[in-house]
Amino acid sequence: MTDEQPPSPYEPPSHGQPYGQPQYGQHQPQWGQQPPYAPQPPYGQYGPPGEPPRPRGTNVLAILSLVLAFVFAPAGIVCGHLAKRQIRQTGEEGDQLATWGLILGYVFTALGLLACCGWIGLALWANSDNNGY
């Protein structure tokens, strides 16, 4: 009675198979093939699996701040500050829009105040000349 044991993967097979070839039913990766990887998460999901995705839309108040800086600058300043606070809380896009809305709002408000003060000063100066008659 001879008990035949299956050949070891380290010994060449004795029944005519070339050395290094797997026997039927055994799967060995070929050279140059990579092992299978775990499935990838769906597109658009970032961060740990338990964390909800951050909203990536642009903050509406940031857009309004930039637009209103040209139309009515004090309203652009108010919208810019409100947008900055909302962006910090929600993580939305639009921080640079809100910053530019604030900068332009302050610049145009300052120019508007200078123009108003200039007109008032000009009116007072013009009115002081009429008193001489």
CSV table of C-alpha atoms in Angstrom, one decimal:
chain,number,residue,atom,x,y,z
A,1,MET,CA,0.0,0.0,0.0
A,2,THR,CA,1.5,3.2,-1.1
A,3,ASP,CA,-0.1,6.4,0.0
A,4,GLU,CA,0.5,9.0,-2.6
A,5,GLN,CA,0.6,12.5,-1.1
A,6,PRO,CA,0.0,15.6,-3.2
A,7,PRO,CA,3.2,17.2,-4.3
A,8,SER,CA,4.4,20.1,-2.4
A,9,PRO,CA,4.3,23.5,-4.1
A,10,TYR,CA,8.1,23.6,-3.6
A,11,GLU,CA,8.8,20.3,-5.4
A,12,PRO,CA,8.4,19.8,-9.1
A,13,PRO,CA,5.3,17.7,-10.0
A,14,SER,CA,6.1,14.1,-10.8
A,15,HIS,CA,3.5,13.6,-13.5
A,16,GLY,CA,4.7,15.6,-16.4
A,17,GLN,CA,3.6,19.2,-15.5
A,18,PRO,CA,6.2,21.8,-16.1
A,19,TYR,CA,7.9,23.2,-13.0
A,20,GLY,CA,6.1,26.2,-11.5
A,21,GLN,CA,2.7,25.6,-13.0
A,22,PRO,CA,-0.2,25.3,-10.5
A,23,GLN,CA,-2.2,22.2,-10.5
A,24,TYR,CA,-5.8,22.2,-11.6
A,25,GLY,CA,-8.0,24.2,-9.2
A,26,GLN,CA,-5.2,26.1,-7.6
A,27,HIS,CA,-4.9,29.8,-8.5
A,28,GLN,CA,-1.6,31.6,-8.1
A,29,PRO,CA,-1.1,35.2,-9.3
A,30,GLN,CA,1.1,35.5,-12.3
A,31,TRP,CA,4.2,37.7,-12.3
A,32,GLY,CA,3.3,41.3,-13.0
A,33,GLN,CA,-0.3,40.9,-11.8
A,34,GLN,CA,-1.3,42.9,-8.7
A,35,PRO,CA,-3.5,41.3,-6.0
A,36,PRO,CA,-7.1,42.4,-6.0
A,37,TYR,CA,-7.9,45.5,-4.0
A,38,ALA,CA,-10.9,46.4,-1.9
A,39,PRO,CA,-13.7,48.2,-3.7
A,40,GLN,CA,-13.4,52.0,-4.0
A,41,PRO,CA,-15.9,54.3,-2.3
A,42,PRO,CA,-18.4,56.0,-4.6
A,43,TYR,CA,-17.3,59.1,-6.5
A,44,GLY,CA,-17.6,62.4,-4.5
A,45,GLN,CA,-17.3,61.0,-1.0
A,46,TYR,CA,-14.3,62.2,1.0
A,47,GLY,CA,-13.1,61.7,4.5
A,48,PRO,CA,-13.9,58.9,6.9
A,49,PRO,CA,-17.0,56.8,6.1
A,50,GLY,CA,-19.0,58.0,9.1
A,51,GLU,CA,-18.5,61.7,8.3
A,52,PRO,CA,-21.2,63.3,6.2
A,53,PRO,CA,-19.9,65.1,3.1
A,54,ARG,CA,-19.4,68.8,3.4
A,55,PRO,CA,-21.7,71.0,1.3
A,56,ARG,CA,-19.6,72.5,-1.5
A,57,GLY,CA,-21.9,75.2,-2.9
A,58,THR,CA,-21.0,78.8,-3.0
A,59,ASN,CA,-22.5,81.0,-0.3
A,60,VAL,CA,-25.2,83.2,-1.6
A,61,LEU,CA,-24.4,86.0,0.8
A,62,ALA,CA,-20.8,86.1,-0.5
A,63,ILE,CA,-22.0,86.6,-4.0
A,64,LEU,CA,-24.5,89.3,-2.9
A,65,SER,CA,-21.7,91.0,-0.9
A,66,LEU,CA,-19.6,91.4,-4.0
A,67,VAL,CA,-22.5,92.6,-6.2
A,68,LEU,CA,-23.8,95.0,-3.5
A,69,ALA,CA,-20.3,96.5,-3.0
A,70,PHE,CA,-20.8,98.1,-6.4
A,71,VAL,CA,-24.5,99.0,-6.0
A,72,PHE,CA,-24.9,100.0,-2.4
A,73,ALA,CA,-21.6,99.6,-0.5
A,74,PRO,CA,-22.8,99.5,3.1
A,75,ALA,CA,-25.1,96.6,2.3
A,76,GLY,CA,-22.1,94.8,0.7
A,77,ILE,CA,-20.2,95.2,4.0
A,78,VAL,CA,-23.1,93.8,6.0
A,79,CYS,CA,-23.6,90.8,3.6
A,80,GLY,CA,-19.8,90.2,3.6
A,81,HIS,CA,-19.6,89.9,7.3
A,82,LEU,CA,-22.7,87.6,7.5
A,83,ALA,CA,-21.2,85.5,4.7
A,84,LYS,CA,-17.9,85.1,6.4
A,85,ARG,CA,-19.7,83.8,9.6
A,86,GLN,CA,-21.9,81.4,7.6
A,87,ILE,CA,-18.9,80.1,5.7
A,88,ARG,CA,-17.0,79.4,8.9
A,89,GLN,CA,-20.0,77.4,10.3
A,90,THR,CA,-21.0,75.5,7.2
A,91,GLY,CA,-17.8,75.1,5.2
A,92,GLU,CA,-19.3,76.4,2.0
A,93,GLU,CA,-17.2,78.0,-0.8
A,94,GLY,CA,-17.1,81.7,-1.3
A,95,ASP,CA,-14.7,83.0,1.3
A,96,GLN,CA,-12.7,85.0,-1.3
A,97,LEU,CA,-15.9,86.5,-2.7
A,98,ALA,CA,-16.9,87.7,0.7
A,99,THR,CA,-13.4,89.1,1.4
A,100,TRP,CA,-13.5,91.0,-1.9
A,101,GLY,CA,-17.0,92.2,-1.2
A,102,LEU,CA,-15.8,93.5,2.2
A,103,ILE,CA,-12.8,95.2,0.7
A,104,LEU,CA,-14.7,96.9,-2.1
A,105,GLY,CA,-17.6,97.8,0.2
A,106,TYR,CA,-15.3,99.6,2.6
A,107,VAL,CA,-13.4,101.3,-0.2
A,108,PHE,CA,-16.5,102.5,-2.0
A,109,THR,CA,-18.1,103.6,1.3
A,110,ALA,CA,-15.0,105.6,2.2
A,111,LEU,CA,-15.0,107.2,-1.3
A,112,GLY,CA,-18.7,107.9,-1.0
A,113,LEU,CA,-18.2,109.6,2.4
A,114,LEU,CA,-15.3,111.7,1.1
A,115,ALA,CA,-17.5,112.7,-1.9
A,116,CYS,CA,-20.4,113.7,0.4
A,117,CYS,CA,-18.1,115.6,2.7
A,118,GLY,CA,-16.6,117.4,-0.3
A,119,TRP,CA,-20.0,118.4,-1.6
A,120,ILE,CA,-21.0,119.7,1.8
A,121,GLY,CA,-17.7,121.6,2.1
A,122,LEU,CA,-18.1,123.0,-1.4
A,123,ALA,CA,-21.7,124.1,-0.6
A,124,LEU,CA,-20.6,125.8,2.7
A,125,TRP,CA,-17.8,127.6,0.9
A,126,ALA,CA,-20.1,128.7,-2.0
A,127,ASN,CA,-22.7,129.9,0.5
A,128,SER,CA,-20.1,131.9,2.5
A,129,ASP,CA,-19.3,134.0,-0.6
A,130,ASN,CA,-22.9,135.1,-1.0
A,131,ASN,CA,-23.0,136.8,2.4
A,132,GLY,CA,-20.6,139.6,1.2
A,133,TYR,CA,-23.2,141.4,-0.9
